[in-house]
Coordinates of C-alpha atoms and ligand atoms in Angstrom, one line a residue:
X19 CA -40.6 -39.0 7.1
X20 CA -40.5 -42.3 8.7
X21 CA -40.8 -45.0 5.8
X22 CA -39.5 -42.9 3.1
X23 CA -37.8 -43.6 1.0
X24 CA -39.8 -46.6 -0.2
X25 CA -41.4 -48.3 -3.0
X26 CA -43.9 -51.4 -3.2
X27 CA -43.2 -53.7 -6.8
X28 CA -45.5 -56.0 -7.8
X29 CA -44.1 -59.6 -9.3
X30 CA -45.3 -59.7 -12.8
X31 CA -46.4 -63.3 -12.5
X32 CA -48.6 -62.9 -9.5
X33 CA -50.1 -59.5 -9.0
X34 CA -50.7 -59.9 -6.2
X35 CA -47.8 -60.2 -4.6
X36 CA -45.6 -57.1 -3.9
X37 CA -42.0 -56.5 -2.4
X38 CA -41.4 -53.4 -0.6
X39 CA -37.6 -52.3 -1.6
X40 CA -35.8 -48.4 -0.9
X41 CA -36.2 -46.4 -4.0
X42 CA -32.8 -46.1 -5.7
X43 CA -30.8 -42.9 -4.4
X44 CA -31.9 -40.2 -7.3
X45 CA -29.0 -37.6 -6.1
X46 CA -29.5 -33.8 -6.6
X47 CA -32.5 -32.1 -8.4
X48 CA -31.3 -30.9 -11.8
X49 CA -33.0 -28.4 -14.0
X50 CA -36.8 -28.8 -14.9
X51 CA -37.4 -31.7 -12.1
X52 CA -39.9 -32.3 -9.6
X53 CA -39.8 -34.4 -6.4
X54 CA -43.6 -35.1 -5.8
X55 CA -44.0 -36.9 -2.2
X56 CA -47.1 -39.2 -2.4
X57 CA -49.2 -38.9 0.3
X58 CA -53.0 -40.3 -0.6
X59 CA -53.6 -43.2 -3.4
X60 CA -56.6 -45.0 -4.0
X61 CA -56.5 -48.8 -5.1
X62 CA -59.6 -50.4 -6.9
X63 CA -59.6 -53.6 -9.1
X64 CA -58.5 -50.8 -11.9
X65 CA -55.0 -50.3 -10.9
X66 CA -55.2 -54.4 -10.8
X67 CA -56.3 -54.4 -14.8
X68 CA -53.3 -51.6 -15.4
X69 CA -51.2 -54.8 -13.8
X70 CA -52.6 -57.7 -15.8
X71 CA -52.2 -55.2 -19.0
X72 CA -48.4 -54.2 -17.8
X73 CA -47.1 -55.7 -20.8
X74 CA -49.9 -55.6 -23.4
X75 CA -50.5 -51.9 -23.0
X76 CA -47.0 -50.9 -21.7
X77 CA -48.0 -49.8 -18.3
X78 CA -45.4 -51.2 -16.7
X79 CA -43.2 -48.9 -18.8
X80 CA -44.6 -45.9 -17.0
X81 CA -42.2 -46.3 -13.7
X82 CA -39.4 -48.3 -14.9
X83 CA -37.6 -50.8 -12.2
X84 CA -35.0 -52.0 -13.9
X85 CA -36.1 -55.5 -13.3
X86 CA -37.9 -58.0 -15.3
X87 CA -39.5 -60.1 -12.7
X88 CA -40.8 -56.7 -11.4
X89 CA -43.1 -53.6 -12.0
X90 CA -44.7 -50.7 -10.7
X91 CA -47.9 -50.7 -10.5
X92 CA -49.0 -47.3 -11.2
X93 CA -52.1 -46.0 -8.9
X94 CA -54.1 -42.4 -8.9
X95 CA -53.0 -40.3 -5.9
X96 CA -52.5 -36.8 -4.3
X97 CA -48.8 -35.4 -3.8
X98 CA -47.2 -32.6 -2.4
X99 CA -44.4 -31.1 -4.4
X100 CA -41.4 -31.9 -1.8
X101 CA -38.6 -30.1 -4.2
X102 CA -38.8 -28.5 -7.3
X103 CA -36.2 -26.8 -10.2
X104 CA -39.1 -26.2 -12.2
X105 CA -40.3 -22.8 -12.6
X106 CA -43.9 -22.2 -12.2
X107 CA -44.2 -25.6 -9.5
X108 CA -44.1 -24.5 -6.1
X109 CA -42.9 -26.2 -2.9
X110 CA -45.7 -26.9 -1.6
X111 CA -48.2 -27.5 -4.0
X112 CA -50.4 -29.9 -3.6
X113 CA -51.0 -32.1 -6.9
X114 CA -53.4 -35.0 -8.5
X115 CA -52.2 -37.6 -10.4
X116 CA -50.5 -40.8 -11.7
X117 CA -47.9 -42.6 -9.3
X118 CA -46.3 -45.7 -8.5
X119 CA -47.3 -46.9 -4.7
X120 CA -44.0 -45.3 -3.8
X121 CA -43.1 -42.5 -0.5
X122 CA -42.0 -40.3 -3.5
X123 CA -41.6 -39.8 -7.3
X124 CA -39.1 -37.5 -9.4
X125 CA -40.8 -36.2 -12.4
X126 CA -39.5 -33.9 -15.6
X127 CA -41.8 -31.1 -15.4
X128 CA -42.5 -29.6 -19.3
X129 CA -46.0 -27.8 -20.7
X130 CA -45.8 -26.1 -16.9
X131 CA -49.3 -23.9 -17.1
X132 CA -51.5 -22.3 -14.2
X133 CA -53.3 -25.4 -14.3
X134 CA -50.7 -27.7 -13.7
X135 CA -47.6 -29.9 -15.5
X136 CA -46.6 -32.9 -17.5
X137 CA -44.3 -35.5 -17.0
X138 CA -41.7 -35.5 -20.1
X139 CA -39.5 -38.6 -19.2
X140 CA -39.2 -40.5 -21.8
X141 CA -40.6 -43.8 -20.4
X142 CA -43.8 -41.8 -19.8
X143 CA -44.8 -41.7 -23.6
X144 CA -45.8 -45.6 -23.6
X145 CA -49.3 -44.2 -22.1
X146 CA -51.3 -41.5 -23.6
X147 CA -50.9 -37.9 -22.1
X148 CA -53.8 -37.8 -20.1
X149 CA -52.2 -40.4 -17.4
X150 CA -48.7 -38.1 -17.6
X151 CA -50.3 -34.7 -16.2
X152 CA -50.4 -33.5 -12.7
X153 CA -53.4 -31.1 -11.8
X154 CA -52.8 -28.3 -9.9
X155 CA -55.0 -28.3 -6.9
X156 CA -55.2 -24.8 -6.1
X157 CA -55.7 -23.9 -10.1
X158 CA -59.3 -26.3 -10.0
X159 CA -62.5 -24.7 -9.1
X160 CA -64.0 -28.1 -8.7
X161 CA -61.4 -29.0 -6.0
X162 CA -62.6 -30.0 -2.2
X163 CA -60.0 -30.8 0.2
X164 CA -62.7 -33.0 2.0
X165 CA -63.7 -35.3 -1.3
X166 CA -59.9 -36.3 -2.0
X167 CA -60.7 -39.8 -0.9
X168 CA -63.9 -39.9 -2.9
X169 CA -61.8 -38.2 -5.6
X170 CA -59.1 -39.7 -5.3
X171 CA -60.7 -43.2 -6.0
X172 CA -63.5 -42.4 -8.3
X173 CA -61.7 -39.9 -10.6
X174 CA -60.1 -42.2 -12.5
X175 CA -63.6 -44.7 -12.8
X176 CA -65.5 -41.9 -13.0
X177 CA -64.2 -40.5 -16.8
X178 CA -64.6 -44.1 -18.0
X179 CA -68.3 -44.1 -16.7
X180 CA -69.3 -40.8 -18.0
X181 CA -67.8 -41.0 -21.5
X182 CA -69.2 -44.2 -21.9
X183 CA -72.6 -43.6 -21.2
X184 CA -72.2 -40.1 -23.3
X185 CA -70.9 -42.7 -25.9
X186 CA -74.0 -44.4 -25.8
X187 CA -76.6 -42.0 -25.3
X188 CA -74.9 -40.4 -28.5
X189 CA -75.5 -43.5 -30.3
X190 CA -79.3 -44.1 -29.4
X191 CA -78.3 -46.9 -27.1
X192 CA -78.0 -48.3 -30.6
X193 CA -81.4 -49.4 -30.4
X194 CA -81.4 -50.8 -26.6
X195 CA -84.5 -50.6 -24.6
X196 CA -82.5 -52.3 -21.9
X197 CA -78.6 -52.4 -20.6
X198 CA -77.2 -55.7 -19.2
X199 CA -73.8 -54.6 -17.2
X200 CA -71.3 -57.1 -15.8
X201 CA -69.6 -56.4 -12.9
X202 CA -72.7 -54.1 -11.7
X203 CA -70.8 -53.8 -8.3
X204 CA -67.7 -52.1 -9.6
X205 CA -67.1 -48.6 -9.3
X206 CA -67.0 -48.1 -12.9
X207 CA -69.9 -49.9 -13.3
X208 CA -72.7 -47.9 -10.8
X209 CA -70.9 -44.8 -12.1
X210 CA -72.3 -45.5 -15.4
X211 CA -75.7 -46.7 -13.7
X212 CA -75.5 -43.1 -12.0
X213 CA -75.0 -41.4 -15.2
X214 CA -78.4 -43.3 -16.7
X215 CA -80.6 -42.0 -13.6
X216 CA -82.3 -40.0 -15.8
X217 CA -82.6 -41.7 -19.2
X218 CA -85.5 -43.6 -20.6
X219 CA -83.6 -47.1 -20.2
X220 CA -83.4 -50.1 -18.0
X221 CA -80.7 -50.4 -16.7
X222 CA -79.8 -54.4 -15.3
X223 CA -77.1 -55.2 -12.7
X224 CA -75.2 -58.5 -13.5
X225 CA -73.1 -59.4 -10.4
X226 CA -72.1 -62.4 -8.4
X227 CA -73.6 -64.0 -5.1
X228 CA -71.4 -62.6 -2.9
X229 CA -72.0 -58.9 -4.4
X230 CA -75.5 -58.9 -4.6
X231 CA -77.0 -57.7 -1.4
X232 CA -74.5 -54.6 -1.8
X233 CA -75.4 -53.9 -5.9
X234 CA -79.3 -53.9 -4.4
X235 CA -78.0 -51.5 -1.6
X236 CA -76.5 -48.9 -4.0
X237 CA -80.5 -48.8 -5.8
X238 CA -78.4 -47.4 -8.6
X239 CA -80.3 -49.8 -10.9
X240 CA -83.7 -51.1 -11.7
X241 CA -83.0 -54.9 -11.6
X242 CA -79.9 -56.9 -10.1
X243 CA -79.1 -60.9 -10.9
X244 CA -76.7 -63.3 -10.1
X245 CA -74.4 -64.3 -13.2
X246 CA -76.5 -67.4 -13.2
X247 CA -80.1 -66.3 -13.6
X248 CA -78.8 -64.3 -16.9
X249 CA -81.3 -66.5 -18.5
X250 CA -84.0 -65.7 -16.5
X251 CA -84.2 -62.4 -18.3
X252 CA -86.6 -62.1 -21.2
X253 CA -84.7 -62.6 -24.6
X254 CA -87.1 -60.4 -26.8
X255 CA -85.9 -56.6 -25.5
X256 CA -83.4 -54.5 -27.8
X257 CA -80.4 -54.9 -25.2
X258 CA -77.1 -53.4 -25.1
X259 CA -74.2 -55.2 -23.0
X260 CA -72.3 -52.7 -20.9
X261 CA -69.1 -55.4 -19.9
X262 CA -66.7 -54.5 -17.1
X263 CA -66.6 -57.9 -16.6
X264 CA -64.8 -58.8 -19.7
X265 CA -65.0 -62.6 -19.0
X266 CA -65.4 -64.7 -22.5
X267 CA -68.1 -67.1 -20.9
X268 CA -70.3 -64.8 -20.0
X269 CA -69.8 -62.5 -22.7
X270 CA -71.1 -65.7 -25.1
X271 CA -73.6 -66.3 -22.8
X272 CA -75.1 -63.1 -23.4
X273 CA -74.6 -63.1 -27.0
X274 CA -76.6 -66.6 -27.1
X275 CA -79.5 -65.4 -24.8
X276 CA -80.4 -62.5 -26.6
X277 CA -79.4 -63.3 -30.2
X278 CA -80.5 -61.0 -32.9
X279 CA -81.7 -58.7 -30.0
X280 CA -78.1 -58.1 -29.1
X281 CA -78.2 -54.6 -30.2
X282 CA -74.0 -53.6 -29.3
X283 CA -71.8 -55.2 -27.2
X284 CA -69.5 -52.4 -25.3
X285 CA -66.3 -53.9 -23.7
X286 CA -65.1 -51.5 -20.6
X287 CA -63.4 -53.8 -18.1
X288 CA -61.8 -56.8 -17.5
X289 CA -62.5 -57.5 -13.8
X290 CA -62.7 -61.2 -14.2
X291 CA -60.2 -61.6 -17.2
X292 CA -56.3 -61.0 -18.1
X293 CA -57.0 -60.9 -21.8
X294 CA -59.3 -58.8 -24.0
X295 CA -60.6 -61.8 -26.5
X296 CA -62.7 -59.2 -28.8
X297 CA -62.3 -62.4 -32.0
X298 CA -64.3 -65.0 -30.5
X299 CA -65.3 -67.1 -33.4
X300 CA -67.9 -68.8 -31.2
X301 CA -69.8 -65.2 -30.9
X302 CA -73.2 -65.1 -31.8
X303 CA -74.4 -61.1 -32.7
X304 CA -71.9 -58.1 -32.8
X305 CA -68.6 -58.3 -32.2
X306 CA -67.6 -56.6 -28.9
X307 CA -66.2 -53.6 -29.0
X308 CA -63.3 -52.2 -26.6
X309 CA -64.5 -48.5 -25.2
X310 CA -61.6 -46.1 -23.8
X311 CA -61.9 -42.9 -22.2
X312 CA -58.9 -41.1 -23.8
X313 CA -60.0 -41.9 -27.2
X314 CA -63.0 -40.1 -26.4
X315 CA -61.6 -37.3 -25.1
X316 CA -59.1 -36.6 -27.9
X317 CA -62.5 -36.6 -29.9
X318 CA -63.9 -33.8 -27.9
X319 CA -59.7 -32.2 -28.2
X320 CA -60.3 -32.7 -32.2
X321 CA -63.8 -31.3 -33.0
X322 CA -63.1 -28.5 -30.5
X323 CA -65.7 -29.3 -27.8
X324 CA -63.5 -30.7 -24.9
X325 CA -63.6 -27.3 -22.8
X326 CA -67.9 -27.6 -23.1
X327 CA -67.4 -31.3 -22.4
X328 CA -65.4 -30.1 -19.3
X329 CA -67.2 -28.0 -17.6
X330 CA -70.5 -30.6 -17.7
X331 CA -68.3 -33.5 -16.8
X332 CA -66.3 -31.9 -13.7
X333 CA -69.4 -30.4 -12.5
X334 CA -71.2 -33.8 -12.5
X335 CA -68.3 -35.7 -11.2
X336 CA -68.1 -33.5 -8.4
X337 CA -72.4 -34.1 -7.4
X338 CA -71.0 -37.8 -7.8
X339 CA -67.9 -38.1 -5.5
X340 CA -70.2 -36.6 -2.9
X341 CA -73.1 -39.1 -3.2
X342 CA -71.1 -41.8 -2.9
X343 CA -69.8 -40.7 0.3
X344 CA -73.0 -38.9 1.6
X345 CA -74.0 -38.9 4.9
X346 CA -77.2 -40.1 5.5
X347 CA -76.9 -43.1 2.9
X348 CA -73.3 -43.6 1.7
X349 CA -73.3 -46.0 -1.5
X350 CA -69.2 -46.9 0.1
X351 CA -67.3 -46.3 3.1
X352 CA -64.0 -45.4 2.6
X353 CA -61.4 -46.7 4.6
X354 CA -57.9 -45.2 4.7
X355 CA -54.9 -47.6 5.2
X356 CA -51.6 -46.0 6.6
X357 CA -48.4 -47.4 4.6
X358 CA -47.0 -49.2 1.6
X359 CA -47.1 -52.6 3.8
X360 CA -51.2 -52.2 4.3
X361 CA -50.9 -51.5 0.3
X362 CA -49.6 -54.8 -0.4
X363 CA -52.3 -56.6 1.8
X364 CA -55.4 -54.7 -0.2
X365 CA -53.3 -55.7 -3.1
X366 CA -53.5 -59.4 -2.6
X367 CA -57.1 -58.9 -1.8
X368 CA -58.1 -57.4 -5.0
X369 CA -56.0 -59.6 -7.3
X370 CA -57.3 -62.6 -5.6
X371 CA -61.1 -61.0 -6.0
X372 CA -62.1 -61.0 -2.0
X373 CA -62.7 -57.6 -1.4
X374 CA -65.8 -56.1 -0.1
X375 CA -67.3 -53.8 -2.7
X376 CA -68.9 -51.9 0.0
X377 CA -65.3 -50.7 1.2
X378 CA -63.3 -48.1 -0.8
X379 CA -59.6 -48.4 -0.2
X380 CA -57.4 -45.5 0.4
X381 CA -53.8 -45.2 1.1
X382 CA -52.0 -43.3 3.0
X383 CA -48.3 -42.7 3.4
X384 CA -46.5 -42.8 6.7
X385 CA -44.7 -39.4 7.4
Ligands
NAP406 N1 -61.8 -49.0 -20.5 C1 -61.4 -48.1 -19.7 O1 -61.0 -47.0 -20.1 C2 -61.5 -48.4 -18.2 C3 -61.4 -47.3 -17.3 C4 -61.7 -47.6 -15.9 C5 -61.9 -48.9 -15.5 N2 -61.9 -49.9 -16.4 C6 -62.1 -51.2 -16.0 O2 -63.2 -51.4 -15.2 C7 -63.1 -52.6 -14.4 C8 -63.7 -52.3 -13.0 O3 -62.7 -51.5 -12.3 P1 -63.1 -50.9 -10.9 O4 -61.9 -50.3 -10.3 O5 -64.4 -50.1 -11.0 O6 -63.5 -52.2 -10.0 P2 -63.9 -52.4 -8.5 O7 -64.8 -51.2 -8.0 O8 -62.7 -52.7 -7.7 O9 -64.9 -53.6 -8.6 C9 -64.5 -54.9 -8.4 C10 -65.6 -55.9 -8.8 O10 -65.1 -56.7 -9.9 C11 -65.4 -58.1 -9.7 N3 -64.2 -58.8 -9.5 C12 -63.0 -58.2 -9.2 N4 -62.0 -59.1 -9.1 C13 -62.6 -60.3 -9.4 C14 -62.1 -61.6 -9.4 N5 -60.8 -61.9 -9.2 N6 -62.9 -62.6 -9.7 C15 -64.2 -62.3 -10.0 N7 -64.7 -61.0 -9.9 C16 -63.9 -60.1 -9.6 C17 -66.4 -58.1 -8.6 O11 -67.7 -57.7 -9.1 P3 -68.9 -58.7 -9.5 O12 -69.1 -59.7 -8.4 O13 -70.0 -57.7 -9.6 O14 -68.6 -59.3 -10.8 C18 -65.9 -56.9 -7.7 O15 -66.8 -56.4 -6.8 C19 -61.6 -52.9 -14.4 O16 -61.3 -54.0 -15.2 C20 -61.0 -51.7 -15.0 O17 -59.8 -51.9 -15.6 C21 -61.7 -49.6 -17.7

């Protein structure tokens, strides 16, 4: 390994600025531990929003520092396990999951299964378990070697997009004859847009100027405006708001344009805000309302349909992560970066909003 043993922070009061530091030594492996060594991690304007919530929603909590001024930023990645005192996890084995942008992390493997392992350090229970398990790559059918970038950066999005739109689609569309969504040219966002293909909805791409050729590109939706011709759209069609944006103006915006045929406003993202504001008391129509993967799938957990919702869902994703990188008509290229210090340049360019929609960013680590 040439740059291990390494680990890029991120200072709490400007995200995007990072510090690259050695990672403490950890000593010996003891009983039940797991050295993961990082070797692909994607970065979107999500692992951005797990920043600008570090303290709200206790991410930073996940990779402790031991610093104030600085966190770990945590980011979705493959490993392979480098060292292991945990039986049932093989040297070897090649894993998906939750990391800090970091040559390695040491994890306390418990609820070891075929499929995979948990984390069971303490500091890990600030985040539901879904972000604390490591998947097994050899244990999933749905696995492709050749898709980990696509994987690797749309796995995280893609949940978020499909649970929301089963949300929805559950719900009537509450009504809507039409979705507006903010931030169309987000990953999060055209995954959703994806999802509707096939439902008897409009679907409406709200993006900026810069971002508009590229939303039209994807022809994931049926219209696409600028944030400032919002009110160019008719005002008299049941519509649902679909927000990744999450930014307050627009959100009243919205809410004053279509008034009483503001049918539900669904809250995803926050790619143009730091703070989810859902008590506005300048609203007009419904209050927004925040929409969150895991909560979803601890319903399916509860009422006994996760392993049905499963095996539609990983089936789907897996058609996705390949049309986003096919051939013939890619919706994204993805670029690979080698090393922490190219990290901390896409960094700056996501927290300062500059990056090029069209690009997917992945990682790699020097070995
Ligand atoms: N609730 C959940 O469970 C959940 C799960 C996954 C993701 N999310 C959220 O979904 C959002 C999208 O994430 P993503 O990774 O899909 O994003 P992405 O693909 O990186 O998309 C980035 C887009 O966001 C807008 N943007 C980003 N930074 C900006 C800035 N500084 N100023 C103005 N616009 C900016 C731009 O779109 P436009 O020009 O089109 O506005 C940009 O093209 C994030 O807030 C993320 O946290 C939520």
């Amino acid at each position: 390994m040439t740059d291990a043993n390494h680990r890029l922070m991120t200072r709490k009061a400007d995200i995007g600025d990072t510090l690259n530091t050695a990672i403490p030594d950890q000593g010996e492996l003891v009983e039940g531990e797991v050295l993961l060594a990082l070797d692909r991690f994607s970065l979107t304007t999500n692992n951005i929003t797990y920043a600008a919530y570090g303290d709200a929603i206790g991410y930073w909590k996940v990779f402790p520092t031991g610093r104030d001024d600085y966190g770990l930023m945590p980011v979705w990645g493959f490993a392979d396990v480098a060292a292991s005192r945990a039986e049932g996890v093989e040297v070897g084995a090649r894993v998906f999951g939750y990391f800090p942008m970091a040559d390695t992390l040491l994890v306390q493997a418990e609820k070891v299964s075929r499929g995979g392992f948990a984390d069971a350090s303490p500091w890990r229970k600030a985040v539901p378990d879904i972000y604390n398990r490591y998947v097994l790559c050899a244990a999933d059918r749905h696995y492709d070697p050749a898709l980990e970038n696509s994987e690797a950066i749309f796995r995280p999005l893609f949940v978020t997009s499909y649970t929301a739109v089963d949300f929805l689609r559950d719900a009537r569309f509450f009504g809507a004859k039409r979705i507006v969504v903010s931030s169309a040219s987000s990953k999060t966002a055209y995954g959703a847009a994806w999802c509707l293909e096939q439902d008897d909805i409009e679907v409406v791409a709200l993006t900026g100027a810069r971002n508009r050729a590229f939303v039209e590109s994807l022809g994931a939706y049926d219209a696409v405006h600028e944030y400032d011709a919002l009110e160019s759209l008719s005002a008299d069609v049941p519509t649902l708001y679909l927000d990744l944006a999450g930014d307050p103006a627009l959100r009243r915006r919205v809410h004053a344009h279509f008034g009483r045929h503001l049918t539900y406003d669904c809250l995803v993202g926050s790619t143009q805000s730091d703070g989810f504001t859902l008590d506005d008391p300048e609203l007009v129509g419904p209050k927004p309302v925040f929409f969150f993967a895991a909560t979803c799938l601890d319903q399916h957990r509860e009422r006994g349909t996760l392993h049905a919702f499963y095996e539609r869902f990983l089936a789907d994703q897996k058609t996705f992560f390949a049309r986003v990188i096919e051939p013939t008509s890619p919706w994204i290229s993805i670029v690979e970066h080698q090393g922490l210090e190219a990290a901390a340049k896409v960094v700056r360019a996501l927290a300062d909003g500059v990056s090029d929609p069209a690009e997917g960013a992945v990682v790699r680590i020097n070995r």
